[in-house]
PDB file of C-alpha atoms in Angstrom:
ATOM      1  CA  MET A  11       0.000   0.000   0.000  1.00 51.00           C
ATOM      2  CA  ASP A  12       1.529   3.326  -1.044  1.00 50.00           C
ATOM      3  CA  ASN A  13       1.532   6.368   1.261  1.00 49.00           C
ATOM      4  CA  LEU A  14      -1.316   8.127  -0.571  1.00 45.00           C
ATOM      5  CA  THR A  15      -3.608   5.102  -0.304  1.00 42.00           C
ATOM      6  CA  LYS A  16      -2.667   4.683   3.359  1.00 44.00           C
ATOM      7  CA  ASP A  17      -3.518   8.354   4.039  1.00 42.00           C
ATOM      8  CA  ILE A  18      -6.924   7.907   2.383  1.00 38.00           C
ATOM      9  CA  PHE A  19      -7.699   4.816   4.465  1.00 41.00           C
ATOM     10  CA  ASP A  20      -6.525   6.580   7.635  1.00 42.00           C
ATOM     11  CA  GLU A  21      -8.807   9.515   6.861  1.00 40.00           C
ATOM     12  CA  LEU A  22     -11.787   7.231   6.245  1.00 40.00           C
ATOM     13  CA  ALA A  23     -11.122   5.459   9.535  1.00 44.00           C
ATOM     14  CA  GLN A  24     -11.369   8.666  11.551  1.00 42.00           C
ATOM     15  CA  ASP A  25     -14.523   9.482  13.455  1.00 40.00           C
ATOM     16  CA  ILE A  26     -15.940  12.346  11.413  1.00 38.00           C
ATOM     17  CA  SER A  27     -19.020  12.993  13.539  1.00 38.00           C
ATOM     18  CA  ASP A  28     -17.601  16.225  14.935  1.00 38.00           C
ATOM     19  CA  ASP A  29     -16.514  17.402  11.490  1.00 37.00           C
ATOM     20  CA  THR A  30     -19.948  16.840   9.961  1.00 36.00           C
ATOM     21  CA  GLN A  31     -21.992  18.206  12.841  1.00 36.00           C
ATOM     22  CA  ASP A  32     -22.527  21.631  11.287  1.00 36.00           C
ATOM     23  CA  LEU A  33     -22.554  20.689   7.600  1.00 35.00           C
ATOM     24  CA  ILE A  34     -26.295  21.094   7.250  1.00 39.00           C
ATOM     25  CA  VAL A  35     -27.056  22.173   3.696  1.00 37.00           C
ATOM     26  CA  GLY A  36     -30.609  23.416   4.126  1.00 40.00           C
ATOM     27  CA  LYS A  37     -31.279  24.053   7.772  1.00 42.00           C
ATOM     28  CA  GLY A  38     -34.978  24.724   8.124  1.00 45.00           C
ATOM     29  CA  SER A  39     -36.617  27.114  10.506  1.00 48.00           C
ATOM     30  CA  TYR A  40     -40.009  28.367  11.630  1.00 46.00           C
ATOM     31  CA  THR A  41     -40.747  30.037   8.285  1.00 50.00           C
ATOM     32  CA  SER A  42     -38.750  27.943   5.811  1.00 64.00           C
ATOM     33  CA  THR A  43     -40.349  26.465   2.704  1.00 73.00           C
ATOM     34  CA  CYS A  44     -39.295  23.543   0.559  1.00 82.00           C
ATOM     35  CA  ASN A  45     -36.564  24.022  -2.033  1.00 83.00           C
ATOM     36  CA  ASN A  46     -36.761  21.821  -5.137  1.00 83.00           C
ATOM     37  CA  LEU A  47     -32.955  21.522  -5.058  1.00 86.00           C
ATOM     38  CA  ASP A  48     -33.327  19.417  -1.886  1.00 89.00           C
ATOM     39  CA  TYR A  49     -35.054  16.613  -3.801  1.00 91.00           C
ATOM     40  CA  GLY A  50     -33.507  13.230  -3.027  1.00 94.00           C
ATOM     41  CA  LYS A  51     -31.448  14.368  -0.038  1.00 94.00           C
ATOM     42  CA  ALA A  52     -31.436  12.813   3.400  1.00 94.00           C
ATOM     43  CA  VAL A  53     -33.499  14.757   5.913  1.00 94.00           C
ATOM     44  CA  GLY A  54     -34.205  14.937   9.614  1.00 93.00           C
ATOM     45  CA  VAL A  55     -37.430  16.553  10.779  1.00 92.00           C
ATOM     46  CA  LEU A  56     -38.285  17.850  14.204  1.00 91.00           C
ATOM     47  CA  TYR A  57     -42.076  18.083  14.169  1.00 90.00           C
ATOM     48  CA  GLN A  58     -45.128  18.450  16.357  1.00 86.00           C
ATOM     49  CA  GLN A  59     -47.811  15.784  16.599  1.00 85.00           C
ATOM     50  CA  LYS A  60     -50.719  16.479  18.947  1.00 81.00           C
ATOM     51  CA  GLY A  61     -48.502  18.631  21.151  1.00 78.00           C
ATOM     52  CA  ASP A  62     -45.627  16.148  21.279  1.00 85.00           C
ATOM     53  CA  ILE A  63     -42.293  16.916  19.642  1.00 86.00           C
ATOM     54  CA  LYS A  64     -40.995  13.996  17.575  1.00 90.00           C
ATOM     55  CA  ILE A  65     -38.056  13.144  15.297  1.00 93.00           C
ATOM     56  CA  HIS A  66     -38.309  11.715  11.791  1.00 93.00           C
ATOM     57  CA  ASN A  67     -35.473  10.646   9.467  1.00 97.00           C
ATOM     58  CA  GLY A  68     -35.952   9.916   5.778  1.00 97.00           C
ATOM     59  CA  ARG A  69     -35.527  11.225   2.241  1.00 96.00           C
ATOM     60  CA  ILE A  70     -37.053  14.282   0.556  1.00 95.00           C
ATOM     61  CA  ILE A  71     -39.098  13.118  -2.432  1.00 95.00           C
ATOM     62  CA  GLY A  72     -40.778  16.411  -3.322  1.00 93.00           C
ATOM     63  CA  CYS A  73     -42.282  19.725  -2.298  1.00 89.00           C
ATOM     64  CA  ASP A  74     -45.878  20.462  -1.448  1.00 84.00           C
ATOM     65  CA  GLY A  75     -46.608  24.166  -1.293  1.00 75.00           C
ATOM     66  CA  ALA A  76     -44.969  25.393   1.898  1.00 79.00           C
ATOM     67  CA  GLY A  77     -43.797  21.948   2.915  1.00 87.00           C
ATOM     68  CA  TYR A  78     -41.627  18.905   2.365  1.00 92.00           C
ATOM     69  CA  ILE A  79     -42.792  15.494   1.166  1.00 95.00           C
ATOM     70  CA  VAL A  80     -40.646  12.930   2.961  1.00 96.00           C
ATOM     71  CA  LYS A  81     -40.383   9.161   2.539  1.00 96.00           C
ATOM     72  CA  HIS A  82     -39.677   7.059   5.611  1.00 94.00           C
ATOM     73  CA  CYS A  83     -39.140   3.338   6.100  1.00 94.00           C
ATOM     74  CA  SER A  84     -41.057   1.315   8.686  1.00 92.00           C
ATOM     75  CA  ASN A  85     -42.876  -1.897   9.530  1.00 85.00           C
ATOM     76  CA  ALA A  86     -40.185  -4.576   9.379  1.00 77.00           C
ATOM     77  CA  SER A  87     -40.886  -5.781  12.902  1.00 76.00           C
ATOM     78  CA  LYS A  88     -41.895  -9.274  11.765  1.00 72.00           C
ATOM     79  CA  GLY A  89     -39.101  -9.681   9.250  1.00 65.00           C
ATOM     80  CA  TYR A  90     -41.228  -8.770   6.250  1.00 72.00           C
ATOM     81  CA  PRO A  91     -40.067  -6.373   3.512  1.00 78.00           C
ATOM     82  CA  PHE A  92     -40.186  -2.727   4.465  1.00 88.00           C
ATOM     83  CA  LYS A  93     -43.191  -0.497   4.168  1.00 91.00           C
ATOM     84  CA  PHE A  94     -42.381   2.988   2.874  1.00 93.00           C
ATOM     85  CA  ASP A  95     -44.538   5.751   4.354  1.00 94.00           C
ATOM     86  CA  THR A  96     -44.942   9.255   2.935  1.00 95.00           C
ATOM     87  CA  PHE A  97     -45.241  12.258   5.256  1.00 95.00           C
ATOM     88  CA  TYR A  98     -45.956  15.925   4.626  1.00 95.00           C
ATOM     89  CA  PHE A  99     -44.260  18.576   6.760  1.00 93.00           C
ATOM     90  CA  TYR A 100     -45.276  22.244   6.682  1.00 91.00           C
ATOM     91  CA  ASN A 101     -43.843  25.231   8.464  1.00 84.00           C
ATOM     92  CA  GLU A 102     -45.884  26.076  11.527  1.00 81.00           C
ATOM     93  CA  ASN A 103     -47.415  29.280  10.171  1.00 82.00           C
ATOM     94  CA  TYR A 104     -48.644  27.555   7.024  1.00 87.00           C
ATOM     95  CA  PHE A 105     -49.891  24.494   8.904  1.00 87.00           C
ATOM     96  CA  ASN A 106     -51.874  26.544  11.421  1.00 86.00           C
ATOM     97  CA  ASP A 107     -53.400  28.720   8.681  1.00 89.00           C
ATOM     98  CA  HIS A 108     -54.321  25.846   6.382  1.00 89.00           C
ATOM     99  CA  LYS A 109     -54.781  22.776   8.592  1.00 86.00           C
ATOM    100  CA  ASN A 110     -58.504  22.627   7.757  1.00 90.00           C
ATOM    101  CA  LYS A 111     -57.613  22.457   4.060  1.00 89.00           C
ATOM    102  CA  ILE A 112     -54.780  19.922   4.420  1.00 89.00           C
ATOM    103  CA  ASN A 113     -56.618  16.644   3.952  1.00 87.00           C
ATOM    104  CA  LYS A 114     -53.724  14.394   4.860  1.00 91.00           C
ATOM    105  CA  SER A 115     -53.672  12.349   8.058  1.00 91.00           C
ATOM    106  CA  ASN A 116     -49.867  12.153   7.844  1.00 93.00           C
ATOM    107  CA  ALA A 117     -49.276  15.929   7.674  1.00 94.00           C
ATOM    108  CA  TYR A 118     -47.572  17.742  10.541  1.00 93.00           C
ATOM    109  CA  ALA A 119     -46.178  21.128  11.474  1.00 90.00           C
ATOM    110  CA  PHE A 120     -42.388  20.953  11.540  1.00 89.00           C
ATOM    111  CA  VAL A 121     -40.350  22.773  14.137  1.00 85.00           C
ATOM    112  CA  ASN A 122     -37.021  22.395  12.358  1.00 86.00           C
ATOM    113  CA  ILE A 123     -35.600  20.668   9.275  1.00 88.00           C
ATOM    114  CA  GLY A 124     -32.037  19.398   8.878  1.00 90.00           C
ATOM    115  CA  ILE A 125     -30.991  18.467   5.342  1.00 90.00           C
ATOM    116  CA  ARG A 126     -27.810  16.595   4.482  1.00 91.00           C
ATOM    117  CA  ASP A 127     -26.053  17.005   1.153  1.00 90.00           C
ATOM    118  CA  THR A 128     -26.199  13.264   0.551  1.00 93.00           C
ATOM    119  CA  GLN A 129     -28.440  10.820  -1.242  1.00 94.00           C
ATOM    120  CA  LYS A 130     -27.210   7.814   0.718  1.00 96.00           C
ATOM    121  CA  ALA A 131     -30.473   7.519   2.642  1.00 97.00           C
ATOM    122  CA  PHE A 132     -31.259   3.961   3.688  1.00 97.00           C
ATOM    123  CA  CYS A 133     -33.132   1.975   6.296  1.00 96.00           C
ATOM    124  CA  TYR A 134     -32.552  -1.317   8.066  1.00 95.00           C
ATOM    125  CA  TYR A 135     -34.161  -3.781  10.411  1.00 94.00           C
ATOM    126  CA  GLY A 136     -31.699  -4.971  13.024  1.00 94.00           C
ATOM    127  CA  ARG A 137     -30.280  -3.904  16.369  1.00 95.00           C
ATOM    128  CA  ARG A 138     -28.801  -0.504  16.968  1.00 94.00           C
ATOM    129  CA  GLU A 139     -25.637  -0.883  19.038  1.00 92.00           C
ATOM    130  CA  GLY A 140     -26.539  -0.547  22.710  1.00 90.00           C
ATOM    131  CA  ALA A 141     -30.192  -1.504  22.180  1.00 92.00           C
ATOM    132  CA  ASN A 142     -31.639  -4.783  23.394  1.00 91.00           C
ATOM    133  CA  LYS A 143     -34.290  -5.226  20.721  1.00 92.00           C
ATOM    134  CA  PHE A 144     -34.647  -5.322  16.959  1.00 92.00           C
ATOM    135  CA  ASP A 145     -36.190  -2.306  15.280  1.00 92.00           C
ATOM    136  CA  THR A 146     -36.472  -0.380  12.020  1.00 94.00           C
ATOM    137  CA  HIS A 147     -34.226   2.663  11.671  1.00 96.00           C
ATOM    138  CA  ASN A 148     -33.574   5.283   8.991  1.00 97.00           C
ATOM    139  CA  GLY A 149     -30.183   6.875   8.427  1.00 97.00           C
ATOM    140  CA  VAL A 150     -27.390   8.067   6.139  1.00 97.00           C
ATOM    141  CA  PHE A 151     -24.808   5.466   5.129  1.00 98.00           C
ATOM    142  CA  HIS A 152     -21.179   5.864   6.216  1.00 97.00           C
ATOM    143  CA  SER A 153     -19.563   2.411   6.015  1.00 98.00           C
ATOM    144  CA  PHE A 154     -20.159  -1.268   6.638  1.00 98.00           C
ATOM    145  CA  LYS A 155     -18.358  -4.470   7.588  1.00 98.00           C
ATOM    146  CA  TYR A 156     -19.117  -7.649   5.703  1.00 98.00           C
ATOM    147  CA  ILE A 157     -17.848 -11.196   5.158  1.00 97.00           C
ATOM    148  CA  ASN A 158     -16.545 -11.466   1.587  1.00 94.00           C
ATOM    149  CA  ASP A 159     -16.378 -14.544  -0.641  1.00 92.00           C
ATOM    150  CA  ALA A 160     -12.963 -15.390   0.831  1.00 94.00           C
ATOM    151  CA  LYS A 161     -14.609 -15.529   4.290  1.00 95.00           C
ATOM    152  CA  LYS A 162     -12.689 -12.439   5.431  1.00 96.00           C
ATOM    153  CA  LEU A 163     -14.127  -9.509   7.370  1.00 97.00           C
ATOM    154  CA  VAL A 164     -13.856  -6.381   5.208  1.00 97.00           C
ATOM    155  CA  THR A 165     -14.742  -2.730   5.866  1.00 98.00           C
ATOM    156  CA  SER A 166     -15.976  -0.616   2.964  1.00 97.00           C
ATOM    157  CA  THR A 167     -17.401   2.858   2.358  1.00 97.00           C
ATOM    158  CA  ASN A 168     -18.705   1.876  -1.099  1.00 98.00           C
ATOM    159  CA  TYR A 169     -22.435   2.591  -1.072  1.00 97.00           C
ATOM    160  CA  ASP A 170     -23.185   0.620  -4.251  1.00 97.00           C
ATOM    161  CA  LEU A 171     -21.378  -2.409  -2.825  1.00 97.00           C
ATOM    162  CA  PHE A 172     -23.318  -1.967   0.399  1.00 98.00           C
ATOM    163  CA  LEU A 173     -26.655  -1.993  -1.464  1.00 97.00           C
ATOM    164  CA  SER A 174     -25.630  -5.127  -3.391  1.00 97.00           C
ATOM    165  CA  TYR A 175     -25.514  -6.987  -0.059  1.00 96.00           C
ATOM    166  CA  ARG A 176     -29.172  -6.288   0.684  1.00 93.00           C
ATOM    167  CA  TYR A 177     -29.940  -9.672  -0.878  1.00 92.00           C
ATOM    168  CA  LYS A 178     -27.666 -11.415   1.630  1.00 93.00           C
ATOM    169  CA  PRO A 179     -27.837  -9.324   4.820  1.00 94.00           C
ATOM    170  CA  SER A 180     -26.487 -12.215   6.902  1.00 94.00           C
ATOM    171  CA  ALA A 181     -23.036 -11.378   5.460  1.00 97.00           C
ATOM    172  CA  VAL A 182     -23.263  -7.828   6.842  1.00 97.00           C
ATOM    173  CA  GLN A 183     -21.743  -7.700  10.310  1.00 97.00           C
ATOM    174  CA  GLU A 184     -22.074  -3.991  11.049  1.00 98.00           C
ATOM    175  CA  ILE A 185     -23.393  -0.783   9.499  1.00 98.00           C
ATOM    176  CA  VAL A 186     -22.091   2.639  10.526  1.00 98.00           C
ATOM    177  CA  TYR A 187     -24.497   5.464   9.750  1.00 98.00           C
ATOM    178  CA  TYR A 188     -25.602   8.940  10.750  1.00 97.00           C
ATOM    179  CA  HIS A 189     -29.034  10.163  11.761  1.00 96.00           C
ATOM    180  CA  TYR A 190     -30.763  13.026  13.524  1.00 94.00           C
ATOM    181  CA  VAL A 191     -31.849  12.721  17.129  1.00 93.00           C
ATOM    182  CA  GLU A 192     -33.529  15.137  19.504  1.00 89.00           C
ATOM    183  CA  GLY A 193     -31.213  17.392  21.467  1.00 85.00           C
ATOM    184  CA  TYR A 194     -32.049  19.764  24.291  1.00 81.00           C
ATOM    185  CA  ASP A 195     -30.399  23.067  25.154  1.00 80.00           C
ATOM    186  CA  SER A 196     -30.732  23.587  28.906  1.00 83.00           C
ATOM    187  CA  LYS A 197     -29.743  27.251  28.604  1.00 83.00           C
ATOM    188  CA  THR A 198     -32.445  28.201  26.113  1.00 80.00           C
ATOM    189  CA  HIS A 199     -34.832  25.395  27.111  1.00 79.00           C
ATOM    190  CA  LYS A 200     -35.274  24.501  23.448  1.00 79.00           C
ATOM    191  CA  THR A 201     -35.320  21.209  21.572  1.00 81.00           C
ATOM    192  CA  PHE A 202     -33.163  20.979  18.463  1.00 84.00           C
ATOM    193  CA  LEU A 203     -31.907  18.504  15.859  1.00 88.00           C
ATOM    194  CA  GLN A 204     -28.620  16.800  16.639  1.00 89.00           C
ATOM    195  CA  TYR A 205     -26.720  14.740  14.070  1.00 91.00           C
ATOM    196  CA  GLU A 206     -25.055  11.644  15.516  1.00 94.00           C
ATOM    197  CA  LYS A 207     -23.134   8.562  14.480  1.00 96.00           C
ATOM    198  CA  ALA A 208     -24.554   5.109  15.208  1.00 97.00           C
ATOM    199  CA  LYS A 209     -23.858   1.426  14.534  1.00 97.00           C
ATOM    200  CA  ALA A 210     -26.219  -1.370  13.589  1.00 97.00           C
ATOM    201  CA  ILE A 211     -25.613  -5.083  14.169  1.00 96.00           C
ATOM    202  CA  LYS A 212     -27.492  -8.350  13.543  1.00 95.00           C
ATOM    203  CA  ILE A 213     -28.974  -6.980  10.314  1.00 94.00           C
ATOM    204  CA  GLN A 214     -32.084  -8.755   8.995  1.00 92.00           C
ATOM    205  CA  HIS A 215     -33.110  -6.429   6.151  1.00 93.00           C
ATOM    206  CA  PHE A 216     -31.825  -3.188   4.665  1.00 95.00           C
ATOM    207  CA  GLY A 217     -32.092  -1.115   1.506  1.00 95.00           C
ATOM    208  CA  GLU A 218     -32.141   2.327  -0.045  1.00 96.00           C
ATOM    209  CA  ILE A 219     -35.079   4.627   0.635  1.00 96.00           C
ATOM    210  CA  PRO A 220     -36.541   5.115  -2.866  1.00 93.00           C
ATOM    211  CA  PHE A 221     -36.875   8.493  -4.568  1.00 88.00           C
ATOM    212  CA  LYS A 222     -40.515   8.007  -5.521  1.00 78.00           C
TER     213      LYS A 222
END
């Protein structure tokens, strides 16, 4: 391995969570509206549902007036193929002014939007590291470990290679990914989006969140 290749591998091996923390391409706010240029990107949504603040991770698949149309992966709890849900998120002003005209049961007022400049949005059914149960999660791909044909454990950041293993998830030993979680600022007493790194193990199913 030459020095340049070694430097590249060393860089990929570093924990980049701190470096990527503030690289939000389209940070939403109280009055933001959907930008067509955000189509296909990974998104985290902090939204309000019946008074409760919740977090949603997925992919932007379109714009709807003053809001985002977001696809989200769910329902793999019994090992069946994923169900892909579509949600509509509107800024709070628009939602409050038009909620009687928005005839969608899966439409919510968003508090904040975090958009990543990446189209590596995927979902999996497995165990998040540190959890004691299997669940469905949505995230942004970083890398994965898999058993290759030579029965060796390999780490790769190749997203296309990663997706090719969705037909044999038992070979995938670990997935490293990023996602948004709910943070809380004790000084301002406000909830905000926080981007964090996570690992998944014991993968049963996974795949790309589709664009349409």
